[in-house]
Amino acid sequence: MCGIIGAVAQRNVVPILLEGLKRMEYRGYDSAGLAVVVDGVLTRVRRSGRVAELEAEVKKQKSHGHLGIAHTRWATHGAPSERNAHPHVSKDSLAVVHNGIIENYEALREHLSSLGYNFTSDTDTEVIVHLIHHYSRQEKDLFRATRKAASELKGAYAIGVISADAPNTLICAREGSPLLIGVGIEEHFLASDVSALLPVTQKIIYLEEGDVAEIGLLNIRIIDRDGRPATRPMQTSQLSAERAELGNYRHYMQKEIFEQPRALAETLEEALNYGGFDPRIFGENAEQTLRAVDSITIIACGTSYHAASVARYWIESVAGMPCVAEVASEYRYRDSVPNPNALIVTISQSGETADTVAALKHAKLLGHAHSLTICNVPESALVRESGMRFLTRAGPEIGVASTKAFTTQLAALFLLAMVLGKLRGRIGSGQEKKFMDDLRHLPSMVNQILQLEPQIELWAERMAFKQHALFLGRGLHYPIAMEGALKLKEISYIHAEAYPAGELKHGPLALVDSDMPVVAIAPNDALLEKLKSNLQEVRARGGELYVLADQDSQMQAQDGMHLIKLPEHAGLLSPILHTVPLQMLAYHAALHKGTDVDKPRNLAKSVTVE
């Protein structure tokens, strides 16, 4: 979603701000802007469109300054336009950038209008800057004015504030949206995403809910929601700037698809080093908790929800435990029946997904005492909120369409199923050794599938200009069909939906004709013969089939049925392998259509508002 960066330094901060915005482009945005203070004067530059357009205008105006804030906006209130772009200013002396949504902005706007403030945008953010300006005239102190204004805001916000009257001071506050401070040598930074600060510092302070901070060249002062001085620990980020570079790849999505063997190997490394399925991979005291729980509730959004849906099959099959997968945005708004003995598992690439963080807090309020987060970002809100954690080692994922984050989430969830199964006495030593061997071989098997890219590209060329597509799977692979359909629709804009293949006769078969490509996942498992019957139903209606089968499935390409064979059937790990060609299919279909692969329209990488 929106991105914030700010800096106070003894050097020109404009290059730092622009580079930070570029590193947050993956989050999704429609406009960008920055404001700096120079010789007691506030100047602002905004542009609708890409950061490159803002950078060109900044260079044209020769903007510079030792104090500044910048922002990439993903439109909520008000259309994408320059007038709605951040930063917003009040009386040409004070500027604000904001992530989140202010729920009571209409009442505040009416009140501030009555005080003589003129609104020039359609955003909820503009009430913040005028409210802070209003209180700054009373308080004569930007920090106190921001605290007072923040106390009147309802909703979610992360804000950065600068003023022409305070040329060496950066103010920030957060409630419900992530915000962090970067620590340098006689310079400090502010950002909503650690990736924005990697070129200048890896020393990070994460603000907590309700914090307001005053940041200067040499000092940082933090006040908690109760007005008390607070000390937040400084951490060293484990991320590296190099991992976020594009390198020789055409797009980040392509790079991240091909990074999956490495990402899986690193994610599995600790577990494999134990030589068996050891509960300590989820925390030193995880065994006691995992023995105590009697069911699993997995909560996630989007692609992570599809990972949760696969895990349900694994956990119920291997561990014999009841397991449900919940959509986070639905879970927190329905009357569920809490079970204090259930384990709440949350999944998120960023660890800042607003609905998932809120769902975990909601589960705790219901009395759920046991929680585990599977996440790619060690310093994230979700990790800090959870009792146990497992960190995937995917590295920075820049493309909006999740690839390596998804397969590493699946690997982590497979480990969870195995640990639970072992603790419950359902996995013997022989089975454990076989599963461990399969996991060691997994990165190599994924690498073999990546070699199928030329064949998949031919499929993509045939499918790219179709209007609709249907994805079919059964059992463990139905969620993978859902993930394949999601990938195709989000980056190629081809309408796609997924169904359990056995449900064809209950409605979807009416859609099948020669213009509706049908993609089927056909592993050589116990459901293969059932699936073959479903595929015959498609062929009988003139549908064109694209089938991903295993090498040992004894299926052959025929007229109206295109076939790509993966390696031999991988058993329970098969969903991970069958995911990869679907990612490549979506990628190449988008290439043929000419869409923006890494930044699909209307979407954002990290969804930090409802």
Coordinates of C-alpha atoms in Angstrom, one line a residue:
M1 CA 0.0 0.0 0.0
C2 CA 1.2 3.6 0.6
G3 CA 4.8 4.1 1.5
I4 CA 6.4 6.7 3.9
I5 CA 10.0 7.8 4.2
G6 CA 11.4 10.7 6.1
A7 CA 14.9 12.0 7.0
V8 CA 16.7 14.6 9.1
A9 CA 20.4 14.8 8.4
Q10 CA 23.4 17.2 7.8
R11 CA 23.4 16.2 4.2
N12 CA 20.9 16.7 1.4
V13 CA 18.1 14.2 2.1
V14 CA 16.4 14.4 -1.3
P15 CA 18.3 11.5 -2.9
I16 CA 17.6 9.4 0.2
L17 CA 13.9 10.1 0.0
L18 CA 13.7 9.3 -3.7
E19 CA 15.7 6.0 -3.3
G20 CA 13.4 5.0 -0.5
L21 CA 10.3 5.7 -2.6
K22 CA 11.8 3.5 -5.4
R23 CA 12.4 0.7 -2.9
M24 CA 8.7 0.8 -1.9
E25 CA 7.3 0.9 -5.4
Y26 CA 6.5 -2.8 -5.1
R27 CA 3.8 -2.0 -2.5
G28 CA 1.6 -0.5 -5.2
Y29 CA 0.8 3.3 -5.7
D30 CA -0.6 5.8 -8.1
S31 CA 1.1 9.1 -7.2
A32 CA 4.2 10.3 -5.3
G33 CA 5.5 13.4 -3.6
L34 CA 8.0 14.9 -1.2
A35 CA 8.4 18.0 0.9
V36 CA 11.6 19.5 2.3
V37 CA 12.5 22.4 4.5
V38 CA 15.2 24.8 3.2
D39 CA 16.2 28.0 5.0
G40 CA 13.0 28.1 6.9
V41 CA 10.8 27.6 3.8
L42 CA 8.7 24.5 3.1
T43 CA 8.7 23.4 -0.5
R44 CA 6.7 20.5 -2.0
V45 CA 6.7 18.5 -5.3
R46 CA 4.0 16.0 -6.2
R47 CA 3.2 14.0 -9.3
S48 CA 0.5 11.6 -10.4
G49 CA 2.1 8.4 -11.8
R50 CA 5.5 6.9 -11.1
V51 CA 8.3 7.9 -8.9
A52 CA 10.4 8.5 -12.0
E53 CA 8.1 11.4 -12.9
L54 CA 8.5 12.9 -9.5
E55 CA 12.3 12.4 -9.7
A56 CA 12.5 14.2 -13.0
E57 CA 10.5 17.2 -11.6
V58 CA 12.6 17.3 -8.4
K59 CA 15.8 17.5 -10.5
K60 CA 14.2 20.2 -12.7
Q61 CA 13.4 22.3 -9.6
K62 CA 16.8 21.4 -8.0
S63 CA 15.0 20.5 -4.7
H64 CA 17.3 20.0 -1.7
G65 CA 17.1 20.1 2.0
H66 CA 18.3 18.6 5.3
L67 CA 14.8 17.7 6.5
G68 CA 12.1 16.0 4.4
I69 CA 9.3 13.6 4.1
A70 CA 8.1 11.6 1.0
H71 CA 5.2 9.3 0.1
T72 CA 3.8 7.0 -2.5
R73 CA 0.0 6.9 -2.4
W74 CA -2.4 4.1 -3.2
A75 CA -5.8 5.8 -3.6
T76 CA -8.5 5.3 -1.0
H77 CA -10.2 8.7 -0.5
G78 CA -10.2 10.6 -3.7
A79 CA -9.1 9.7 -7.2
P80 CA -5.5 9.2 -8.2
S81 CA -4.3 12.7 -9.0
E82 CA -1.7 15.3 -8.2
R83 CA -4.1 17.3 -5.9
N84 CA -4.7 14.2 -3.8
A85 CA -1.0 13.1 -3.7
H86 CA 0.9 13.5 -0.4
P87 CA 2.5 15.4 1.3
H88 CA -0.5 17.6 2.2
V89 CA 0.3 21.0 3.6
S90 CA -1.3 23.6 5.9
K91 CA -0.7 27.4 5.5
D92 CA 2.4 26.6 3.4
S93 CA 4.4 25.9 6.6
L94 CA 3.5 22.4 7.8
A95 CA 3.5 19.1 5.8
V96 CA 2.2 15.6 6.6
V97 CA 2.4 12.2 4.9
H98 CA 0.0 9.5 6.1
N99 CA -0.7 5.8 5.6
G100 CA -4.0 4.3 6.8
I101 CA -7.6 5.5 6.9
I102 CA -9.1 8.2 9.2
E103 CA -12.7 7.1 10.0
N104 CA -13.9 10.3 11.6
Y105 CA -12.4 12.6 8.9
E106 CA -15.8 14.0 7.8
A107 CA -16.6 15.4 11.3
L108 CA -13.0 16.7 11.6
R109 CA -13.2 18.3 8.1
E110 CA -16.4 20.1 9.0
H111 CA -14.9 21.4 12.3
L112 CA -11.7 22.6 10.6
S113 CA -13.6 24.3 7.8
S114 CA -15.5 26.2 10.5
L115 CA -12.1 27.4 11.8
G116 CA -11.2 28.8 8.4
Y117 CA -9.1 26.0 7.0
N118 CA -9.4 25.6 3.2
F119 CA -9.4 22.0 1.9
T120 CA -7.8 21.5 -1.5
S121 CA -8.0 17.7 -1.8
D122 CA -10.5 14.9 -1.5
T123 CA -8.4 12.9 1.0
D124 CA -9.0 12.0 4.6
T125 CA -5.3 12.9 5.2
E126 CA -5.7 16.6 4.8
V127 CA -7.7 16.8 8.1
I128 CA -4.5 15.6 9.9
V129 CA -2.3 18.4 8.6
H130 CA -4.8 21.1 9.4
L131 CA -5.5 19.7 12.8
I132 CA -1.8 19.6 13.7
H133 CA -1.4 23.2 12.4
H134 CA -4.4 24.3 14.5
Y135 CA -2.9 22.8 17.7
S136 CA 0.6 24.1 16.8
R137 CA -0.6 27.6 17.1
Q138 CA -1.9 26.9 20.6
E139 CA 1.0 24.7 21.8
K140 CA 3.9 26.5 20.0
D141 CA 5.5 23.0 19.9
L142 CA 5.2 20.6 17.0
F143 CA 5.6 17.4 19.1
R144 CA 2.8 18.4 21.6
A145 CA 0.6 19.5 18.7
T146 CA 1.0 16.2 16.9
R147 CA 0.2 14.3 20.1
K148 CA -2.9 16.3 20.7
A149 CA -4.1 15.9 17.1
A150 CA -3.4 12.2 17.1
S151 CA -5.6 11.8 20.2
E152 CA -8.6 13.0 18.1
L153 CA -8.0 10.6 15.1
K154 CA -10.1 7.5 14.8
G155 CA -9.0 4.7 12.5
A156 CA -5.5 3.6 11.4
Y157 CA -2.6 5.9 10.8
A158 CA 1.1 6.2 10.4
I159 CA 2.1 9.8 9.9
G160 CA 5.2 11.8 9.4
V161 CA 5.3 15.6 10.1
I162 CA 7.7 18.4 9.3
S163 CA 7.4 22.2 9.7
A164 CA 9.2 25.2 8.4
D165 CA 9.3 26.4 12.1
A166 CA 11.3 23.3 13.2
P167 CA 14.0 22.8 10.6
N168 CA 15.8 20.0 12.4
T169 CA 12.8 18.0 13.7
L170 CA 10.9 15.1 12.3
I171 CA 7.7 14.0 14.1
C172 CA 5.9 10.8 13.7
A173 CA 3.0 8.8 15.2
R174 CA 1.4 5.4 14.6
E175 CA -1.8 3.5 15.4
G176 CA -2.8 0.4 13.4
S177 CA -0.3 1.1 10.6
P178 CA 3.4 0.1 10.7
L179 CA 6.1 2.7 11.2
L180 CA 9.8 2.5 12.1
I181 CA 12.7 4.7 12.8
G182 CA 16.1 4.2 11.2
V183 CA 19.2 5.1 13.3
G184 CA 22.3 6.7 11.8
I185 CA 25.3 8.7 12.9
E186 CA 24.1 12.2 13.5
E187 CA 21.1 11.5 11.2
H188 CA 17.9 9.6 11.6
F189 CA 15.2 8.3 9.3
L190 CA 11.5 7.3 9.3
A191 CA 9.8 4.7 7.1
S192 CA 6.8 2.4 6.8
D193 CA 9.0 -0.4 5.3
V194 CA 12.5 -1.4 6.4
S195 CA 13.4 -2.0 2.7
A196 CA 13.3 1.8 2.1
L197 CA 16.1 2.4 4.6
L198 CA 18.5 -0.4 3.7
P199 CA 20.8 1.8 1.7
V200 CA 21.4 4.1 4.7
T201 CA 21.0 2.0 7.8
Q202 CA 20.1 -1.4 9.1
K203 CA 19.6 -0.2 12.7
I204 CA 15.9 0.0 13.3
I205 CA 13.5 1.0 16.1
Y206 CA 9.9 -0.3 15.7
L207 CA 7.3 2.0 17.1
E208 CA 4.4 0.4 19.0
E209 CA 0.7 1.2 18.9
G210 CA 0.0 4.7 20.1
D211 CA 3.6 5.9 20.0
V212 CA 4.5 9.5 19.1
A213 CA 8.1 10.2 18.4
E214 CA 10.3 13.3 18.0
I215 CA 13.3 12.7 15.8
G216 CA 16.3 15.0 15.6
L217 CA 19.9 14.8 14.4
L218 CA 21.2 13.5 17.7
N219 CA 18.2 12.4 19.7
I220 CA 15.0 10.3 19.5
R221 CA 12.2 10.9 22.0
I222 CA 9.2 8.5 22.2
I223 CA 6.0 8.9 24.2
D224 CA 3.6 6.0 24.5
R225 CA -0.2 6.2 24.2
D226 CA -0.5 7.1 27.9
G227 CA 1.9 10.0 27.6
R228 CA 4.8 8.3 29.4
P229 CA 8.4 8.3 28.0
A230 CA 9.1 5.0 26.3
T231 CA 12.2 3.1 25.3
R232 CA 11.9 0.8 22.3
P233 CA 14.7 -1.6 21.5
M234 CA 17.0 -1.1 18.6
Q235 CA 17.3 -4.1 16.2
T236 CA 19.6 -4.8 13.3
S237 CA 17.6 -5.8 10.3
Q238 CA 18.4 -9.1 8.8
L239 CA 17.5 -7.9 5.3
S240 CA 20.1 -6.8 2.8
A241 CA 19.9 -4.2 0.1
E242 CA 21.5 -6.5 -2.4
R243 CA 18.8 -9.2 -2.2
A244 CA 16.3 -6.5 -3.3
E245 CA 18.1 -5.8 -6.6
L246 CA 16.7 -6.9 -9.9
G247 CA 19.9 -8.2 -11.4
N248 CA 19.7 -9.7 -14.9
Y249 CA 16.1 -10.6 -14.7
R250 CA 13.4 -8.9 -16.7
H251 CA 11.0 -8.5 -13.8
Y252 CA 11.0 -9.1 -10.1
M253 CA 8.3 -11.7 -10.4
Q254 CA 10.6 -13.7 -12.8
K255 CA 13.5 -13.3 -10.4
E256 CA 11.5 -14.5 -7.5
I257 CA 10.1 -17.5 -9.3
F258 CA 13.7 -18.6 -10.1
E259 CA 14.8 -17.9 -6.5
Q260 CA 12.5 -20.5 -5.1
P261 CA 15.1 -23.4 -4.9
R262 CA 17.3 -21.2 -2.9
A263 CA 14.5 -19.8 -0.8
L264 CA 13.2 -23.3 0.0
A265 CA 16.6 -24.6 0.9
E266 CA 17.2 -21.7 3.3
T267 CA 13.8 -22.0 4.8
L268 CA 14.2 -25.7 5.5
E269 CA 17.9 -25.5 6.6
E270 CA 17.3 -25.3 10.3
A271 CA 14.7 -28.1 10.4
L272 CA 17.0 -30.3 8.3
N273 CA 19.9 -29.6 10.6
Y274 CA 18.0 -31.1 13.5
G275 CA 17.9 -34.4 11.6
G276 CA 14.2 -34.9 12.4
F277 CA 11.0 -33.0 13.0
D278 CA 11.9 -31.1 16.1
P279 CA 9.4 -28.7 17.7
R280 CA 12.2 -26.3 18.6
I281 CA 12.0 -24.9 15.0
F282 CA 8.9 -23.0 16.2
G283 CA 10.6 -21.8 19.5
E284 CA 12.5 -23.2 22.4
N285 CA 9.3 -23.9 24.4
A286 CA 7.1 -24.9 21.4
E287 CA 6.9 -28.6 22.3
Q288 CA 4.8 -28.0 25.5
T289 CA 2.4 -25.8 23.5
L290 CA 2.1 -28.1 20.5
R291 CA 1.4 -31.1 22.8
A292 CA -1.3 -29.2 24.6
V293 CA -3.4 -28.0 21.7
D294 CA -6.2 -30.2 20.3
S295 CA -7.0 -28.3 17.0
I296 CA -5.6 -25.8 14.6
T297 CA -7.1 -22.6 13.2
I298 CA -5.1 -21.0 10.4
I299 CA -5.9 -17.4 9.6
A300 CA -4.6 -15.6 6.4
C301 CA -5.5 -13.5 3.4
G302 CA -5.1 -13.9 -0.3
T303 CA -2.2 -16.2 -1.4
S304 CA -1.5 -17.0 2.2
Y305 CA -5.0 -18.3 2.6
H306 CA -4.4 -20.7 -0.2
A307 CA -1.3 -22.0 1.7
A308 CA -3.6 -22.4 4.8
S309 CA -6.0 -24.4 2.7
V310 CA -3.3 -26.8 1.7
A311 CA -2.1 -27.1 5.3
R312 CA -5.6 -28.1 6.4
Y313 CA -5.2 -31.3 4.3
W314 CA -1.7 -32.0 5.6
I315 CA -2.5 -31.5 9.3
E316 CA -5.7 -33.5 9.3
S317 CA -4.1 -36.3 7.2
V318 CA -0.7 -36.5 9.0
A319 CA -1.5 -35.3 12.5
G320 CA -5.1 -36.4 12.7
M321 CA -6.1 -33.0 14.2
P322 CA -9.1 -30.9 13.3
C323 CA -8.0 -27.9 11.2
V324 CA -9.8 -25.0 9.7
A325 CA -8.6 -22.3 7.3
E326 CA -10.1 -18.9 7.9
V327 CA -10.1 -15.7 5.7
A328 CA -8.8 -13.1 8.2
S329 CA -11.2 -10.3 7.1
E330 CA -14.1 -12.6 7.7
Y331 CA -13.0 -14.3 10.9
R332 CA -12.8 -11.1 12.9
Y333 CA -16.3 -10.0 12.0
R334 CA -18.3 -13.2 12.7
D335 CA -19.4 -14.9 15.9
S336 CA -17.0 -17.8 16.1
V337 CA -16.9 -20.4 18.8
P338 CA -13.5 -20.0 20.7
N339 CA -11.6 -23.0 21.8
P340 CA -8.8 -22.1 24.3
N341 CA -7.0 -25.4 23.4
A342 CA -6.7 -24.5 19.7
L343 CA -3.5 -23.2 18.1
I344 CA -4.0 -20.0 16.2
V345 CA -1.7 -20.0 13.2
T346 CA -1.4 -16.7 11.2
I347 CA 0.4 -16.5 7.9
S348 CA 1.7 -13.3 6.1
Q349 CA 4.6 -12.5 3.9
S350 CA 5.0 -9.0 5.2
G351 CA 3.7 -9.6 8.8
E352 CA 1.9 -6.3 8.5
T353 CA -1.3 -7.5 6.7
A354 CA -3.9 -5.4 8.6
D355 CA -6.7 -8.0 8.6
T356 CA -4.4 -10.8 9.8
V357 CA -2.9 -8.7 12.5
A358 CA -6.4 -7.6 13.7
A359 CA -7.6 -11.2 13.5
L360 CA -4.8 -12.4 15.8
K361 CA -5.6 -9.7 18.3
H362 CA -9.3 -10.7 18.0
A363 CA -8.5 -14.4 18.7
K364 CA -6.6 -13.4 21.8
L365 CA -9.5 -11.4 23.1
L366 CA -11.7 -14.5 22.6
G367 CA -9.4 -16.4 24.9
H368 CA -7.1 -18.1 22.5
A369 CA -3.8 -18.4 24.4
H370 CA -1.7 -20.3 21.8
S371 CA -0.4 -18.6 18.7
L372 CA 2.1 -19.2 15.9
T373 CA 3.0 -16.9 13.1
I374 CA 4.6 -18.0 9.8
C375 CA 6.2 -14.9 8.3
N376 CA 9.0 -13.6 6.0
V377 CA 9.8 -10.5 8.0
P378 CA 11.4 -11.1 11.4
E379 CA 10.7 -7.6 12.8
S380 CA 7.1 -7.4 11.7
A381 CA 4.0 -6.6 13.8
L382 CA 2.6 -10.2 13.4
V383 CA 5.8 -11.8 14.6
R384 CA 5.9 -9.5 17.6
E385 CA 2.2 -10.2 18.5
S386 CA 2.5 -14.0 18.3
G387 CA 3.6 -16.5 21.0
M388 CA 5.6 -18.7 18.6
R389 CA 7.1 -17.9 15.2
F390 CA 8.6 -19.6 12.1
L391 CA 10.5 -17.3 9.8
T392 CA 10.5 -18.3 6.1
R393 CA 13.8 -17.3 4.4
A394 CA 12.4 -16.1 1.1
G395 CA 14.3 -12.8 1.3
P396 CA 12.7 -9.6 0.0
E397 CA 9.7 -10.2 -2.3
I398 CA 9.2 -7.2 -4.5
G399 CA 6.6 -8.3 -7.1
V400 CA 3.0 -7.8 -6.0
A401 CA 2.1 -11.4 -7.1
S402 CA 3.5 -13.6 -4.4
T403 CA 5.7 -16.5 -5.6
K404 CA 8.6 -17.6 -3.4
A405 CA 6.7 -16.4 -0.3
F406 CA 3.9 -18.8 -1.1
T407 CA 6.1 -21.9 -1.6
T408 CA 8.2 -21.2 1.5
Q409 CA 5.0 -20.8 3.5
L410 CA 3.9 -24.2 2.2
A411 CA 7.3 -25.6 3.3
A412 CA 6.8 -24.2 6.8
L413 CA 3.3 -25.5 7.1
F414 CA 4.4 -28.9 6.0
L415 CA 7.0 -28.9 8.8
L416 CA 4.2 -27.9 11.2
A417 CA 2.1 -30.9 10.1
M418 CA 5.1 -33.2 10.5
V419 CA 6.0 -32.0 14.0
L420 CA 2.3 -32.3 15.1
G421 CA 2.1 -35.8 13.6
K422 CA 5.3 -36.9 15.3
L423 CA 4.3 -35.5 18.7
R424 CA 1.0 -37.4 18.4
G425 CA 2.7 -40.6 17.6
R426 CA 1.4 -40.8 14.0
I427 CA 4.8 -40.7 12.2
G428 CA 7.3 -43.5 12.8
S429 CA 11.0 -43.2 12.4
G430 CA 11.0 -44.7 8.9
Q431 CA 8.4 -42.3 7.7
E432 CA 10.2 -39.4 9.3
K433 CA 13.4 -40.3 7.5
K434 CA 11.6 -40.5 4.2
F435 CA 9.9 -37.1 4.6
M436 CA 13.2 -35.6 5.6
D437 CA 14.8 -37.0 2.5
D438 CA 11.9 -35.6 0.4
L439 CA 12.4 -32.2 1.8
R440 CA 16.2 -32.3 1.1
H441 CA 15.4 -33.1 -2.5
L442 CA 12.7 -30.5 -2.8
P443 CA 14.8 -27.5 -4.0
S444 CA 16.4 -29.8 -6.7
M445 CA 12.9 -30.9 -7.9
V446 CA 11.8 -27.3 -8.1
N447 CA 14.9 -26.5 -10.2
Q448 CA 13.9 -29.3 -12.6
I449 CA 10.5 -27.7 -13.0
L450 CA 12.0 -24.3 -13.8
Q451 CA 13.6 -25.9 -16.9
L452 CA 10.1 -26.4 -18.3
E453 CA 9.7 -22.7 -18.8
P454 CA 9.9 -22.8 -22.7
Q455 CA 7.0 -25.3 -22.8
I456 CA 5.0 -23.2 -20.4
E457 CA 5.6 -20.1 -22.4
L458 CA 4.0 -21.8 -25.4
W459 CA 0.9 -22.4 -23.3
A460 CA 0.9 -18.8 -22.2
E461 CA 1.1 -17.5 -25.8
R462 CA -2.1 -19.5 -26.7
M463 CA -3.9 -18.4 -23.5
A464 CA -2.9 -14.7 -23.3
F465 CA -5.7 -13.2 -25.3
K466 CA -8.5 -15.4 -23.9
Q467 CA -11.1 -13.6 -21.8
H468 CA -11.6 -16.4 -19.2
A469 CA -9.9 -19.5 -17.8
L470 CA -10.9 -22.3 -15.5
F471 CA -8.5 -24.0 -13.1
L472 CA -9.3 -27.5 -11.8
G473 CA -7.8 -29.5 -9.0
R474 CA -8.8 -32.2 -6.5
G475 CA -7.9 -32.8 -2.9
L476 CA -4.5 -31.2 -1.9
H477 CA -4.3 -29.6 -5.3
Y478 CA -7.6 -27.7 -5.3
P479 CA -6.1 -24.8 -3.3
I480 CA -3.2 -24.8 -5.8
A481 CA -5.8 -24.4 -8.6
M482 CA -7.2 -21.4 -6.6
E483 CA -3.7 -20.0 -6.4
G484 CA -3.1 -20.5 -10.1
A485 CA -6.3 -18.7 -11.0
L486 CA -5.4 -15.8 -8.7
K487 CA -2.0 -15.4 -10.3
L488 CA -3.4 -15.3 -13.8
K489 CA -6.1 -12.8 -12.9
E490 CA -4.0 -10.4 -10.9
I491 CA -1.2 -9.9 -13.4
S492 CA -2.7 -10.7 -16.8
Y493 CA -6.2 -9.4 -16.0
I494 CA -7.7 -12.6 -17.5
H495 CA -10.8 -13.5 -15.6
A496 CA -10.0 -16.9 -14.0
E497 CA -11.7 -19.0 -11.3
A498 CA -10.9 -22.4 -9.7
Y499 CA -13.1 -25.3 -8.9
P500 CA -12.7 -28.7 -7.4
A501 CA -12.8 -30.9 -10.5
G502 CA -15.6 -33.0 -9.0
E503 CA -17.8 -29.9 -8.9
L504 CA -17.8 -29.4 -12.7
K505 CA -21.2 -31.0 -13.2
H506 CA -22.7 -28.7 -10.5
G507 CA -22.5 -25.5 -12.6
P508 CA -19.1 -24.6 -14.1
L509 CA -19.4 -27.1 -17.0
A510 CA -22.0 -24.7 -18.5
L511 CA -19.1 -22.2 -19.2
V512 CA -16.9 -24.6 -21.0
D513 CA -16.4 -24.1 -24.8
S514 CA -13.5 -23.7 -27.2
D515 CA -12.8 -20.2 -26.0
M516 CA -12.5 -21.3 -22.3
P517 CA -9.1 -22.8 -21.6
V518 CA -9.2 -25.3 -18.8
V519 CA -6.0 -25.8 -16.7
A520 CA -6.0 -29.0 -14.7
I521 CA -3.5 -30.2 -12.1
A522 CA -3.2 -33.9 -12.5
P523 CA -0.7 -35.5 -10.0
N524 CA -0.4 -39.2 -9.9
D525 CA -2.3 -39.7 -6.7
A526 CA -5.3 -41.6 -5.5
L527 CA -7.7 -39.1 -7.2
L528 CA -6.1 -39.2 -10.7
E529 CA -8.6 -41.6 -12.2
K530 CA -11.5 -39.5 -10.9
L531 CA -9.8 -36.4 -12.4
K532 CA -9.4 -38.1 -15.8
S533 CA -13.2 -38.6 -15.9
N534 CA -13.7 -34.9 -15.1
L535 CA -11.3 -34.0 -17.9
Q536 CA -13.3 -36.1 -20.4
E537 CA -16.3 -34.1 -19.5
V538 CA -14.4 -31.0 -20.6
R539 CA -13.3 -32.5 -23.8
A540 CA -16.8 -33.7 -24.7
R541 CA -18.0 -30.1 -24.5
G542 CA -15.2 -28.8 -26.9
G543 CA -13.1 -27.4 -24.1
E544 CA -9.3 -27.0 -24.6
L545 CA -7.3 -28.6 -21.8
Y546 CA -3.9 -27.7 -20.4
V547 CA -2.9 -30.5 -18.1
L548 CA 0.0 -30.5 -15.6
A549 CA 0.8 -34.2 -14.9
D550 CA 3.5 -36.1 -13.2
Q551 CA 6.1 -38.1 -15.2
D552 CA 4.6 -41.4 -14.0
S553 CA 1.0 -40.6 -14.6
Q554 CA 0.8 -42.5 -18.0
M555 CA -1.2 -39.6 -19.5
Q556 CA -0.5 -38.6 -23.1
A557 CA -1.2 -35.4 -25.1
Q558 CA -4.2 -35.6 -27.4
D559 CA -6.1 -33.4 -29.8
G560 CA -7.6 -30.7 -27.5
M561 CA -5.4 -31.7 -24.6
H562 CA -2.0 -30.1 -24.1
L563 CA 0.2 -31.9 -21.6
I564 CA 3.3 -30.9 -19.6
K565 CA 4.9 -33.6 -17.4
L566 CA 6.6 -32.7 -14.2
P567 CA 9.0 -35.0 -12.3
E568 CA 7.7 -38.1 -10.7
H569 CA 4.9 -37.7 -8.1
A570 CA 6.2 -36.1 -4.9
G571 CA 3.5 -37.4 -2.6
L572 CA 2.4 -34.8 0.0
L573 CA 4.9 -32.3 -1.3
S574 CA 3.3 -32.3 -4.7
P575 CA 1.4 -29.1 -4.2
I576 CA 4.6 -27.1 -3.9
L577 CA 5.9 -28.5 -7.2
H578 CA 2.7 -28.0 -9.1
T579 CA 2.5 -24.3 -8.0
V580 CA 5.7 -23.3 -9.9
P581 CA 4.5 -23.9 -13.5
L582 CA 1.3 -22.0 -12.7
Q583 CA 3.4 -19.0 -11.6
M584 CA 5.3 -19.2 -14.9
L585 CA 2.1 -19.5 -16.9
A586 CA 0.7 -16.3 -15.3
Y587 CA 4.0 -14.5 -15.8
H588 CA 4.3 -15.3 -19.5
A589 CA 0.7 -14.6 -20.2
A590 CA 1.1 -11.2 -18.7
L591 CA 4.3 -10.6 -20.8
H592 CA 2.3 -11.4 -24.0
K593 CA -0.4 -9.0 -23.0
G594 CA 2.0 -6.3 -22.1
T595 CA 0.7 -5.6 -18.6
D596 CA 2.8 -4.3 -15.7
V597 CA 3.9 -7.6 -14.2
D598 CA 5.4 -6.3 -11.0
K599 CA 2.9 -3.6 -10.3
P600 CA -0.6 -4.8 -11.5
R601 CA -3.3 -2.2 -11.6
N602 CA -5.4 -1.5 -8.5
L603 CA -3.3 -3.8 -6.3
A604 CA -0.7 -3.4 -3.5
K605 CA 1.9 -5.7 -2.1
S606 CA 1.4 -5.1 1.6
V607 CA -2.3 -4.5 2.4
T608 CA -2.1 -2.4 5.6
V609 CA -5.6 -1.1 5.6
E610 CA -9.0 -2.9 5.6

